[in-house]
Amino acid sequence: MQTVEGTMETPERTTETMGDFRRLLHENMEVISSDLVHLAALVGESVVRGTEALLSGEPALAKEVIDNDDRLDALSLRVEESCFRLLALQGPMASDLRTIVATMRINAELERSGDLMVNVAKGARRISTVEIPPVVRGIVQQMADEATRMLRFAMDSYVDRSGPLGAALHDLDDRLDDLQSEFVAAIFEADERGELPISGAVQLALIARYYERIGDHAVNIGERVQFMAEGVMAGHAHEAALAELERAQPERLGQ
């Protein structure tokens, strides 16, 4: 396939070369999108393995999640660099700019989600000898399942370019927020009953927050998809994306 770099020195484009340019851009976006979906799959795998490390008390599993983060970071960097190369092309249309900028933002949300699972794995390693009460274990698994489901839902909205699907993530996040509250209450009830040391209770409370933040990142991905598909985004996220578009190609925003 022809590469982005091969078009970088083209001084101007005719109608014919404009068609070639858009074909080239879309071909490169397909590669980037494939990498992004792969990155999301790796993050989902980290959620599963990190949760397993927490519930099993196996330090080796926690180390696996921590070590695997380098792989996620490398793929995320590749996506980011590819997007910057596309932004360097002459005169992408507004819809193309939205797609590129949204993809960069989604990439960042996924990378941060991977970092959160590293935090979970590190926390799991610190309390590997702590016996987690059954009620707390059950809520941990529910939170992990919900976080995984939200990430999958978010990436489905990206692949389908579905703004309504992305918007629906706000409702899913309510469930994860409720689970976090339930989780924290269960942790400190277990502490009061003497079933958890205070150090374990505090560490688990932090871990609950990490899962909840993964849900927040999934919601952010949904908002980026809305912006990409419909050109609208709620609140400050819209303002940030619009500012980035203006910095990239202000004269193309009206097209």
Coordinates of N, CA and C in Angstrom, one line a residue:
M1 N 0.8 -1.2 0.0 CA 0.0 0.0 0.0 C 0.9 1.2 0.0
Q2 N 0.5 2.2 -0.7 CA 1.2 3.5 -0.7 C 1.2 4.1 0.7
T3 N 2.3 4.7 1.1 CA 2.4 5.3 2.4 C 2.1 6.7 2.5
V4 N 1.8 7.2 3.7 CA 1.5 8.6 3.9 C 2.7 9.5 3.5
E5 N 3.9 9.0 3.9 CA 5.1 9.7 3.7 C 5.3 10.1 2.2
G6 N 4.8 9.2 1.3 CA 5.0 9.4 -0.1 C 4.3 10.6 -0.7
T7 N 3.4 11.2 0.1 CA 2.6 12.3 -0.4 C 3.0 13.6 0.3
M8 N 3.9 13.6 1.2 CA 4.2 14.7 2.0 C 4.8 15.9 1.2
E9 N 5.5 15.7 0.1 CA 6.1 16.8 -0.6 C 5.3 17.3 -1.8
T10 N 4.1 16.9 -2.0 CA 3.2 17.3 -3.1 C 2.8 18.8 -2.9
P11 N 3.2 19.7 -3.8 CA 2.9 21.1 -3.5 C 1.5 21.5 -3.7
E12 N 0.8 20.8 -4.7 CA -0.6 21.2 -4.9 C -1.3 20.0 -5.5
R13 N -2.7 20.0 -5.5 CA -3.4 18.9 -6.0 C -4.5 19.3 -7.0
T14 N -4.6 18.6 -8.1 CA -5.7 18.8 -9.0 C -6.9 18.0 -8.5
T15 N -8.1 18.1 -9.2 CA -9.2 17.3 -8.8 C -8.9 15.8 -8.8
E16 N -8.1 15.4 -9.8 CA -7.7 14.0 -9.9 C -6.9 13.5 -8.7
T17 N -5.9 14.4 -8.4 CA -5.0 14.0 -7.3 C -5.7 14.2 -5.9
M18 N -6.7 15.0 -5.9 CA -7.5 15.1 -4.6 C -8.2 13.8 -4.4
G19 N -8.7 13.1 -5.4 CA -9.3 11.8 -5.2 C -8.3 10.8 -4.8
D20 N -7.1 10.9 -5.3 CA -6.0 10.0 -4.9 C -5.6 10.2 -3.4
F21 N -5.6 11.5 -3.1 CA -5.3 11.9 -1.7 C -6.3 11.3 -0.7
R22 N -7.6 11.4 -1.0 CA -8.6 10.9 -0.1 C -8.6 9.4 0.0
R23 N -8.3 8.8 -1.1 CA -8.2 7.3 -1.1 C -7.0 6.9 -0.2
L24 N -5.9 7.6 -0.4 CA -4.7 7.3 0.5 C -5.0 7.6 1.9
L25 N -5.6 8.7 2.2 CA -6.0 9.0 3.6 C -6.8 7.9 4.2
H26 N -7.8 7.5 3.5 CA -8.8 6.4 4.0 C -8.1 5.1 4.2
E27 N -7.1 4.8 3.3 CA -6.4 3.5 3.4 C -5.5 3.6 4.7
N28 N -4.9 4.7 4.9 CA -4.1 4.8 6.1 C -5.0 4.8 7.4
M29 N -6.1 5.4 7.3 CA -7.0 5.4 8.5 C -7.5 4.0 8.8
E30 N -7.7 3.2 7.8 CA -8.0 1.8 8.0 C -7.0 1.1 8.8
V31 N -5.7 1.3 8.5 CA -4.6 0.7 9.2 C -4.6 1.2 10.7
I32 N -4.7 2.5 10.8 CA -4.7 3.1 12.1 C -5.9 2.6 13.0
S33 N -7.1 2.5 12.4 CA -8.3 2.0 13.1 C -8.0 0.5 13.5
S34 N -7.4 -0.2 12.7 CA -7.1 -1.6 13.0 C -6.2 -1.7 14.2
D35 N -5.2 -0.8 14.2 CA -4.2 -0.8 15.4 C -5.0 -0.3 16.6
L36 N -5.9 0.6 16.5 CA -6.6 1.1 17.6 C -7.5 0.0 18.2
V37 N -8.2 -0.8 17.4 CA -9.0 -1.9 17.8 C -8.1 -2.9 18.5
H38 N -7.0 -3.2 18.0 CA -6.0 -4.1 18.6 C -5.6 -3.6 20.0
L39 N -5.3 -2.3 20.1 CA -5.0 -1.7 21.4 C -6.1 -1.9 22.4
A40 N -7.3 -1.7 22.0 CA -8.5 -1.9 22.9 C -8.6 -3.3 23.3
A41 N -8.3 -4.2 22.4 CA -8.3 -5.7 22.8 C -7.2 -6.0 23.9
L42 N -6.1 -5.4 23.7 CA -5.0 -5.6 24.7 C -5.4 -5.0 26.1
V43 N -6.0 -3.8 26.0 CA -6.5 -3.2 27.3 C -7.5 -4.1 28.0
G44 N -8.5 -4.6 27.2 CA -9.5 -5.5 27.7 C -8.8 -6.8 28.3
E45 N -7.8 -7.3 27.7 CA -7.1 -8.4 28.2 C -6.4 -8.1 29.5
S46 N -5.9 -6.8 29.6 CA -5.3 -6.4 30.9 C -6.3 -6.3 32.0
V47 N -7.5 -5.9 31.7 CA -8.6 -5.9 32.7 C -8.8 -7.3 33.2
V48 N -8.9 -8.2 32.3 CA -9.2 -9.6 32.7 C -8.1 -10.2 33.5
R49 N -6.8 -10.0 33.0 CA -5.7 -10.6 33.7 C -5.4 -9.9 35.0
G50 N -5.5 -8.6 35.1 CA -5.3 -7.8 36.3 C -6.3 -8.2 37.4
T51 N -7.6 -8.4 37.0 CA -8.6 -8.8 37.9 C -8.3 -10.2 38.5
E52 N -7.8 -11.1 37.6 CA -7.5 -12.4 38.0 C -6.3 -12.4 39.0
A53 N -5.3 -11.5 38.7 CA -4.2 -11.4 39.6 C -4.7 -10.9 41.0
L54 N -5.6 -10.0 41.0 CA -6.2 -9.5 42.3 C -6.9 -10.5 43.1
L55 N -7.7 -11.3 42.4 CA -8.6 -12.3 43.1 C -7.8 -13.6 43.4
S56 N -6.8 -13.9 42.7 CA -6.0 -15.1 42.9 C -4.9 -14.9 43.9
G57 N -4.4 -13.6 44.0 CA -3.3 -13.4 44.9 C -2.0 -13.9 44.3
E58 N -1.9 -14.0 43.0 CA -0.7 -14.5 42.3 C 0.1 -13.4 41.8
P59 N 1.3 -13.1 42.5 CA 2.1 -12.0 42.0 C 2.6 -12.1 40.6
A60 N 2.8 -13.4 40.1 CA 3.3 -13.6 38.8 C 2.3 -13.0 37.7
L61 N 1.0 -13.2 38.0 CA 0.0 -12.6 37.1 C 0.0 -11.1 37.1
A62 N 0.2 -10.5 38.3 CA 0.3 -9.1 38.4 C 1.5 -8.6 37.6
K63 N 2.6 -9.3 37.7 CA 3.8 -8.9 36.9 C 3.6 -9.0 35.4
E64 N 2.8 -10.0 35.0 CA 2.5 -10.1 33.6 C 1.8 -8.9 33.1
V65 N 0.8 -8.4 33.8 CA 0.1 -7.2 33.4 C 1.0 -6.0 33.4
I66 N 1.8 -5.8 34.4 CA 2.7 -4.7 34.4 C 3.7 -4.7 33.3
D67 N 4.3 -5.9 33.0 CA 5.3 -6.0 31.9 C 4.6 -5.8 30.6
N68 N 3.4 -6.2 30.4 CA 2.7 -6.1 29.1 C 2.3 -4.7 28.8
D69 N 2.4 -3.8 29.7 CA 2.1 -2.4 29.5 C 3.0 -1.8 28.4
D70 N 4.3 -2.2 28.4 CA 5.2 -1.7 27.4 C 4.7 -2.0 26.0
R71 N 4.1 -3.1 25.8 CA 3.5 -3.5 24.5 C 2.3 -2.5 24.1
L72 N 1.5 -2.2 25.1 CA 0.4 -1.3 24.9 C 0.9 0.1 24.5
D73 N 1.9 0.5 25.3 CA 2.5 1.9 25.1 C 3.1 2.0 23.7
A74 N 3.8 0.9 23.2 CA 4.4 0.9 21.9 C 3.3 1.1 20.8
L75 N 2.3 0.3 20.9 CA 1.2 0.4 19.9 C 0.5 1.7 20.0
S76 N 0.3 2.2 21.2 CA -0.3 3.6 21.3 C 0.5 4.6 20.6
L77 N 1.8 4.5 20.8 CA 2.7 5.5 20.2 C 2.7 5.4 18.7
R78 N 2.6 4.2 18.2 CA 2.5 4.0 16.7 C 1.2 4.7 16.2
V79 N 0.1 4.5 16.9 CA -1.2 5.1 16.4 C -1.0 6.7 16.4
E80 N -0.4 7.2 17.5 CA -0.3 8.6 17.6 C 0.6 9.2 16.5
E81 N 1.7 8.5 16.2 CA 2.6 9.0 15.2 C 2.0 8.9 13.8
S82 N 1.2 7.9 13.6 CA 0.5 7.7 12.3 C -0.5 8.9 12.1
C83 N -1.2 9.2 13.2 CA -2.2 10.3 13.1 C -1.5 11.6 12.8
F84 N -0.4 11.9 13.5 CA 0.3 13.1 13.2 C 0.8 13.2 11.8
R85 N 1.2 12.1 11.2 CA 1.6 12.1 9.8 C 0.4 12.5 8.9
L86 N -0.8 11.9 9.2 CA -1.9 12.3 8.4 C -2.3 13.8 8.6
L87 N -2.1 14.3 9.8 CA -2.4 15.7 10.0 C -1.5 16.6 9.2
A88 N -0.3 16.1 8.9 CA 0.7 16.8 8.1 C 0.4 16.9 6.6
L89 N -0.6 16.1 6.2 CA -1.0 16.1 4.8 C -1.7 17.5 4.5
Q90 N -1.6 17.9 3.2 CA -2.2 19.2 2.8 C -3.7 19.1 2.8
G91 N -4.3 20.0 3.6 CA -5.7 20.3 3.5 C -6.7 19.2 3.7
P92 N -6.6 18.3 4.7 CA -7.7 17.4 5.0 C -9.0 18.1 5.2
M93 N -10.1 17.5 4.7 CA -11.4 18.1 4.9 C -11.8 18.0 6.4
A94 N -12.8 18.8 6.7 CA -13.2 18.9 8.1 C -13.6 17.5 8.7
S95 N -14.3 16.7 7.9 CA -14.7 15.4 8.4 C -13.5 14.5 8.6
D96 N -12.5 14.6 7.7 CA -11.2 13.9 7.9 C -10.5 14.3 9.2
L97 N -10.5 15.6 9.4 CA -9.8 16.2 10.6 C -10.5 15.7 11.9
R98 N -11.8 15.7 11.9 CA -12.5 15.2 13.0 C -12.2 13.7 13.3
T99 N -12.1 12.9 12.2 CA -11.8 11.5 12.4 C -10.4 11.3 13.0
I100 N -9.4 12.1 12.4 CA -8.0 11.9 12.9 C -7.9 12.4 14.3
V101 N -8.4 13.6 14.6 CA -8.3 14.1 16.0 C -9.0 13.2 17.0
A102 N -10.2 12.7 16.7 CA -11.0 11.9 17.6 C -10.2 10.6 17.8
T103 N -9.6 10.0 16.7 CA -8.8 8.8 16.9 C -7.6 9.0 17.8
M104 N -7.0 10.2 17.7 CA -5.9 10.5 18.6 C -6.4 10.5 20.1
R105 N -7.5 11.1 20.3 CA -8.0 11.2 21.7 C -8.4 9.9 22.2
I106 N -9.1 9.1 21.3 CA -9.5 7.7 21.8 C -8.2 6.9 22.1
N107 N -7.2 7.0 21.3 CA -5.9 6.3 21.6 C -5.4 6.7 23.0
A108 N -5.5 8.0 23.3 CA -5.0 8.4 24.6 C -5.9 7.8 25.8
E109 N -7.2 7.8 25.5 CA -8.1 7.2 26.5 C -7.8 5.7 26.8
L110 N -7.5 5.0 25.7 CA -7.1 3.6 25.9 C -5.8 3.4 26.6
E111 N -4.8 4.2 26.2 CA -3.5 4.1 26.9 C -3.6 4.4 28.4
R112 N -4.5 5.3 28.7 CA -4.6 5.6 30.2 C -5.4 4.5 30.9
S113 N -6.3 3.9 30.2 CA -7.0 2.7 30.7 C -6.0 1.6 31.0
G114 N -5.1 1.4 30.1 CA -4.0 0.4 30.3 C -3.2 0.7 31.6
D115 N -2.9 2.0 31.7 CA -2.1 2.4 32.9 C -2.9 2.2 34.2
L116 N -4.2 2.4 34.1 CA -5.0 2.1 35.3 C -4.9 0.6 35.7
M117 N -4.9 -0.3 34.7 CA -4.8 -1.7 35.1 C -3.4 -2.0 35.6
V118 N -2.4 -1.3 35.2 CA -1.1 -1.5 35.8 C -1.2 -1.1 37.3
N119 N -1.9 0.0 37.6 CA -2.2 0.3 39.0 C -2.9 -0.7 39.8
V120 N -3.9 -1.4 39.1 CA -4.6 -2.5 39.8 C -3.7 -3.6 40.1
A121 N -2.8 -3.9 39.1 CA -1.9 -5.0 39.2 C -0.9 -4.8 40.3
K122 N -0.4 -3.5 40.4 CA 0.5 -3.2 41.5 C -0.1 -3.3 42.9
G123 N -1.4 -2.8 42.9 CA -2.2 -3.0 44.2 C -2.4 -4.4 44.5
A124 N -2.7 -5.2 43.5 CA -2.9 -6.7 43.8 C -1.6 -7.3 44.3
R125 N -0.5 -6.9 43.9 CA 0.8 -7.4 44.4 C 1.0 -7.0 45.8
R126 N 0.6 -5.8 46.2 CA 0.8 -5.3 47.5 C -0.1 -6.1 48.5
I127 N -1.2 -6.6 48.1 CA -2.1 -7.3 49.0 C -2.3 -8.7 48.6
S128 N -1.3 -9.3 48.0 CA -1.4 -10.7 47.5 C -1.6 -11.7 48.6
T129 N -1.2 -11.3 49.9 CA -1.4 -12.3 51.0 C -2.7 -12.0 51.8
V130 N -3.5 -11.0 51.4 CA -4.7 -10.6 52.1 C -5.8 -11.5 51.5
E131 N -6.6 -12.1 52.4 CA -7.8 -12.9 52.0 C -9.0 -11.9 51.8
I132 N -9.4 -11.8 50.5 CA -10.5 -10.9 50.2 C -11.8 -11.6 50.5
P133 N -12.7 -11.0 51.3 CA -14.0 -11.6 51.6 C -14.8 -11.9 50.3
P134 N -15.6 -13.0 50.4 CA -16.4 -13.4 49.2 C -17.3 -12.2 48.6
V135 N -17.9 -11.5 49.5 CA -18.8 -10.4 49.0 C -18.0 -9.4 48.2
V136 N -16.8 -9.0 48.7 CA -16.0 -8.0 48.0 C -15.5 -8.6 46.7
R137 N -15.1 -9.9 46.7 CA -14.6 -10.6 45.5 C -15.7 -10.5 44.4
G138 N -16.9 -10.8 44.8 CA -18.0 -10.8 43.8 C -18.2 -9.4 43.2
I139 N -18.0 -8.3 44.0 CA -18.2 -7.0 43.4 C -17.0 -6.6 42.5
V140 N -15.8 -7.1 42.9 CA -14.6 -6.8 42.1 C -14.9 -7.4 40.7
Q141 N -15.4 -8.6 40.6 CA -15.6 -9.3 39.4 C -16.6 -8.6 38.6
Q142 N -17.7 -8.1 39.2 CA -18.7 -7.3 38.5 C -18.2 -6.0 37.9
M143 N -17.3 -5.4 38.7 CA -16.8 -4.1 38.2 C -15.9 -4.4 37.0
A144 N -15.1 -5.4 37.1 CA -14.2 -5.8 36.0 C -15.0 -6.1 34.7
D145 N -16.1 -6.9 34.9 CA -16.9 -7.3 33.8 C -17.6 -6.0 33.2
E146 N -18.0 -5.1 34.0 CA -18.7 -3.9 33.5 C -17.7 -3.0 32.8
A147 N -16.5 -2.9 33.3 CA -15.5 -2.1 32.7 C -15.1 -2.6 31.3
T148 N -15.0 -4.0 31.3 CA -14.7 -4.6 30.0 C -15.8 -4.4 29.0
R149 N -17.1 -4.5 29.5 CA -18.2 -4.4 28.6 C -18.3 -2.9 28.1
M150 N -18.0 -2.0 28.9 CA -18.0 -0.6 28.4 C -16.9 -0.3 27.4
L151 N -15.8 -0.8 27.6 CA -14.7 -0.7 26.6 C -15.1 -1.3 25.3
R152 N -15.7 -2.5 25.3 CA -16.1 -3.1 24.1 C -17.2 -2.3 23.4
F153 N -18.1 -1.8 24.2 CA -19.2 -1.0 23.7 C -18.7 0.2 23.0
A154 N -17.7 0.9 23.7 CA -17.1 2.1 23.2 C -16.4 1.8 21.8
M155 N -15.7 0.7 21.7 CA -15.0 0.4 20.5 C -16.0 0.0 19.4
D156 N -17.1 -0.6 19.8 CA -18.1 -0.9 18.8 C -18.7 0.4 18.2
S157 N -18.9 1.4 19.0 CA -19.4 2.7 18.5 C -18.3 3.3 17.6
Y158 N -17.0 3.1 17.9 CA -16.0 3.6 17.0 C -15.9 2.9 15.7
V159 N -16.0 1.6 15.7 CA -15.9 0.9 14.4 C -17.1 1.2 13.6
D160 N -18.3 1.3 14.2 CA -19.5 1.6 13.5 C -19.7 3.0 13.2
R161 N -18.9 3.9 13.7 CA -19.0 5.4 13.6 C -20.4 5.8 14.0
S162 N -20.9 5.2 15.2 CA -22.2 5.5 15.6 C -22.2 6.4 16.8
G163 N -22.7 7.7 16.5 CA -22.8 8.6 17.6 C -23.8 8.2 18.7
P164 N -25.0 7.7 18.3 CA -26.0 7.3 19.3 C -25.4 6.2 20.2
L165 N -24.7 5.3 19.6 CA -24.1 4.2 20.4 C -23.1 4.8 21.4
G166 N -22.3 5.7 20.9 CA -21.3 6.4 21.8 C -22.0 7.1 23.0
A167 N -23.1 7.8 22.7 CA -23.9 8.5 23.7 C -24.4 7.6 24.8
A168 N -24.8 6.4 24.4 CA -25.4 5.5 25.3 C -24.4 5.0 26.5
L169 N -23.2 5.3 26.3 CA -22.2 4.9 27.3 C -22.4 5.6 28.6
H170 N -23.0 6.8 28.6 CA -23.3 7.6 29.8 C -24.2 6.7 30.7
D171 N -25.2 6.1 30.1 CA -26.1 5.3 30.9 C -25.4 4.1 31.5
L172 N -24.5 3.4 30.7 CA -23.8 2.3 31.2 C -22.9 2.7 32.4
D173 N -22.3 3.9 32.4 CA -21.4 4.3 33.4 C -22.1 4.4 34.8
D174 N -23.4 4.7 34.8 CA -24.1 4.8 36.0 C -24.0 3.5 36.8
R175 N -24.1 2.4 36.1 CA -24.0 1.0 36.7 C -22.6 0.9 37.4
L176 N -21.5 1.3 36.7 CA -20.2 1.1 37.3 C -20.0 2.0 38.5
D177 N -20.6 3.2 38.4 CA -20.5 4.1 39.5 C -21.2 3.5 40.8
D178 N -22.4 2.9 40.5 CA -23.1 2.3 41.6 C -22.3 1.1 42.2
L179 N -21.6 0.4 41.4 CA -20.8 -0.8 41.8 C -19.7 -0.3 42.7
Q180 N -19.1 0.8 42.2 CA -18.0 1.4 43.0 C -18.4 1.8 44.4
S181 N -19.6 2.4 44.5 CA -20.1 2.8 45.8 C -20.4 1.6 46.7
E182 N -21.0 0.6 46.1 CA -21.3 -0.7 46.7 C -20.0 -1.4 47.2
F183 N -19.0 -1.3 46.3 CA -17.7 -2.0 46.6 C -17.0 -1.3 47.8
V184 N -17.0 0.0 47.8 CA -16.3 0.7 49.0 C -17.0 0.5 50.3
A185 N -18.4 0.4 50.2 CA -19.1 0.2 51.4 C -18.8 -1.3 51.9
A186 N -18.8 -2.2 51.0 CA -18.5 -3.6 51.4 C -17.1 -3.8 52.0
I187 N -16.2 -3.0 51.4 CA -14.8 -3.1 51.9 C -14.7 -2.6 53.4
F188 N -15.3 -1.5 53.7 CA -15.2 -1.0 55.0 C -16.1 -1.7 56.0
E189 N -17.1 -2.3 55.6 CA -17.9 -3.2 56.4 C -17.1 -4.4 56.8
A190 N -16.4 -4.9 55.8 CA -15.5 -6.1 56.1 C -14.4 -5.7 57.1
D191 N -13.9 -4.5 56.9 CA -12.9 -4.0 57.9 C -13.4 -3.9 59.3
E192 N -14.6 -3.4 59.4 CA -15.2 -3.2 60.7 C -15.5 -4.6 61.4
R193 N -15.7 -5.6 60.6 CA -16.0 -7.0 61.1 C -14.6 -7.7 61.3
G194 N -13.5 -7.1 61.0 CA -12.3 -7.7 61.2 C -11.9 -8.7 60.1
E195 N -12.6 -8.6 59.0 CA -12.3 -9.5 57.9 C -11.2 -9.0 56.9
L196 N -10.9 -7.7 57.1 CA -9.8 -7.1 56.3 C -9.0 -6.2 57.1
P197 N -7.6 -6.3 56.9 CA -6.8 -5.3 57.6 C -7.0 -3.9 57.0
I198 N -6.8 -2.9 57.7 CA -7.0 -1.5 57.2 C -6.2 -1.2 56.0
S199 N -5.0 -1.7 55.9 CA -4.1 -1.5 54.7 C -4.8 -2.2 53.5
G200 N -5.3 -3.3 53.7 CA -6.0 -4.0 52.5 C -7.3 -3.3 52.1
A201 N -8.0 -2.7 53.1 CA -9.2 -2.0 52.8 C -8.9 -0.7 52.0
V202 N -7.9 0.0 52.4 CA -7.5 1.2 51.7 C -7.0 0.9 50.3
Q203 N -6.2 -0.2 50.1 CA -5.8 -0.5 48.8 C -6.9 -0.9 47.9
L204 N -7.9 -1.7 48.4 CA -9.0 -2.1 47.6 C -9.9 -0.9 47.2
A205 N -10.0 0.1 48.1 CA -10.8 1.3 47.8 C -10.1 2.0 46.6
L206 N -8.8 2.1 46.6 CA -8.1 2.7 45.5 C -8.4 1.9 44.2
I207 N -8.3 0.6 44.3 CA -8.5 -0.3 43.1 C -9.9 0.0 42.6
A208 N -10.9 0.1 43.5 CA -12.3 0.4 43.0 C -12.3 1.7 42.2
R209 N -11.6 2.6 42.6 CA -11.5 3.9 41.8 C -10.9 3.7 40.5
Y210 N -9.9 2.8 40.4 CA -9.3 2.6 39.1 C -10.3 2.0 38.1
Y211 N -11.1 1.0 38.5 CA -12.1 0.4 37.7 C -13.1 1.5 37.2
E212 N -13.5 2.3 38.2 CA -14.5 3.3 37.8 C -13.9 4.3 36.8
R213 N -12.7 4.6 36.9 CA -12.1 5.6 35.9 C -11.9 4.9 34.5
I214 N -11.8 3.6 34.5 CA -11.8 3.0 33.2 C -13.2 3.2 32.5
G215 N -14.2 3.1 33.3 CA -15.5 3.4 32.8 C -15.6 4.9 32.3
D216 N -15.0 5.8 33.0 CA -15.0 7.2 32.6 C -14.3 7.3 31.2
H217 N -13.2 6.6 31.0 CA -12.5 6.7 29.8 C -13.3 6.1 28.6
A218 N -14.1 5.1 28.9 CA -15.0 4.5 27.9 C -16.0 5.6 27.5
V219 N -16.6 6.3 28.5 CA -17.5 7.4 28.2 C -16.9 8.4 27.3
N220 N -15.6 8.8 27.6 CA -14.9 9.8 26.8 C -14.8 9.3 25.4
I221 N -14.5 8.0 25.2 CA -14.4 7.5 23.9 C -15.7 7.6 23.1
G222 N -16.8 7.4 23.8 CA -18.1 7.6 23.2 C -18.3 9.0 22.8
E223 N -17.9 9.9 23.6 CA -18.0 11.4 23.2 C -17.2 11.7 22.0
R224 N -16.0 11.1 21.9 CA -15.1 11.3 20.7 C -15.8 10.8 19.5
V225 N -16.4 9.6 19.6 CA -17.1 9.0 18.5 C -18.3 10.0 18.0
Q226 N -19.0 10.5 19.0 CA -20.1 11.5 18.6 C -19.5 12.7 17.9
F227 N -18.4 13.2 18.3 CA -17.7 14.3 17.6 C -17.3 13.9 16.2
M228 N -16.7 12.7 16.1 CA -16.2 12.2 14.8 C -17.4 12.0 13.8
A229 N -18.5 11.4 14.3 CA -19.6 11.0 13.5 C -20.5 12.2 13.2
E230 N -20.7 13.1 14.2 CA -21.8 14.1 14.1 C -21.3 15.5 14.1
G231 N -20.0 15.7 14.5 CA -19.4 17.0 14.6 C -19.9 17.8 15.9
V232 N -20.4 17.0 16.8 CA -20.8 17.7 18.1 C -20.3 16.9 19.3
M233 N -20.0 17.6 20.4 CA -19.5 17.0 21.6 C -19.9 17.8 22.7
A234 N -20.2 17.2 23.9 CA -20.7 17.9 25.0 C -19.6 18.6 25.8
G235 N -19.9 19.8 26.3 CA -19.1 20.5 27.3 C -17.7 20.7 26.9
H236 N -16.7 20.6 27.8 CA -15.4 21.0 27.6 C -14.7 20.1 26.6
A237 N -15.1 18.9 26.5 CA -14.5 18.0 25.5 C -14.7 18.5 24.1
H238 N -15.9 19.1 23.9 CA -16.1 19.7 22.5 C -15.2 20.8 22.3
E239 N -15.0 21.7 23.3 CA -14.2 22.9 23.1 C -12.7 22.5 22.9
A240 N -12.3 21.4 23.6 CA -10.9 21.0 23.4 C -10.7 20.4 22.0
A241 N -11.6 19.6 21.5 CA -11.5 19.0 20.2 C -11.6 20.1 19.1
L242 N -12.5 21.1 19.3 CA -12.6 22.1 18.3 C -11.3 23.0 18.2
A243 N -10.7 23.2 19.4 CA -9.5 24.0 19.4 C -8.4 23.3 18.7
E244 N -8.3 22.0 18.9 CA -7.3 21.2 18.2 C -7.5 21.2 16.7
L245 N -8.8 21.1 16.3 CA -9.0 21.2 14.8 C -8.6 22.5 14.3
E246 N -8.9 23.6 15.0 CA -8.5 24.9 14.5 C -7.0 25.1 14.4
R247 N -6.3 24.5 15.3 CA -4.8 24.6 15.3 C -4.3 23.8 14.1
A248 N -5.0 22.7 13.7 CA -4.5 21.8 12.6 C -4.8 22.4 11.3
Q249 N -6.1 22.9 11.0 CA -6.4 23.4 9.7 C -7.6 24.3 9.8
P250 N -7.4 25.5 10.3 CA -8.6 26.4 10.6 C -9.4 26.7 9.4
E251 N -8.8 26.8 8.2 CA -9.5 27.2 7.0 C -10.4 26.1 6.4
R252 N -10.3 24.9 7.0 CA -11.1 23.8 6.4 C -12.3 23.5 7.3
L253 N -12.5 24.2 8.4 CA -13.6 23.8 9.3 C -14.9 24.1 8.7
G254 N -15.1 25.0 7.8 CA -16.4 25.3 7.2 C -16.8 24.3 6.2
Q255 N -15.9 23.3 5.8 CA -16.3 22.5 4.7 C -16.9 21.2 5.2

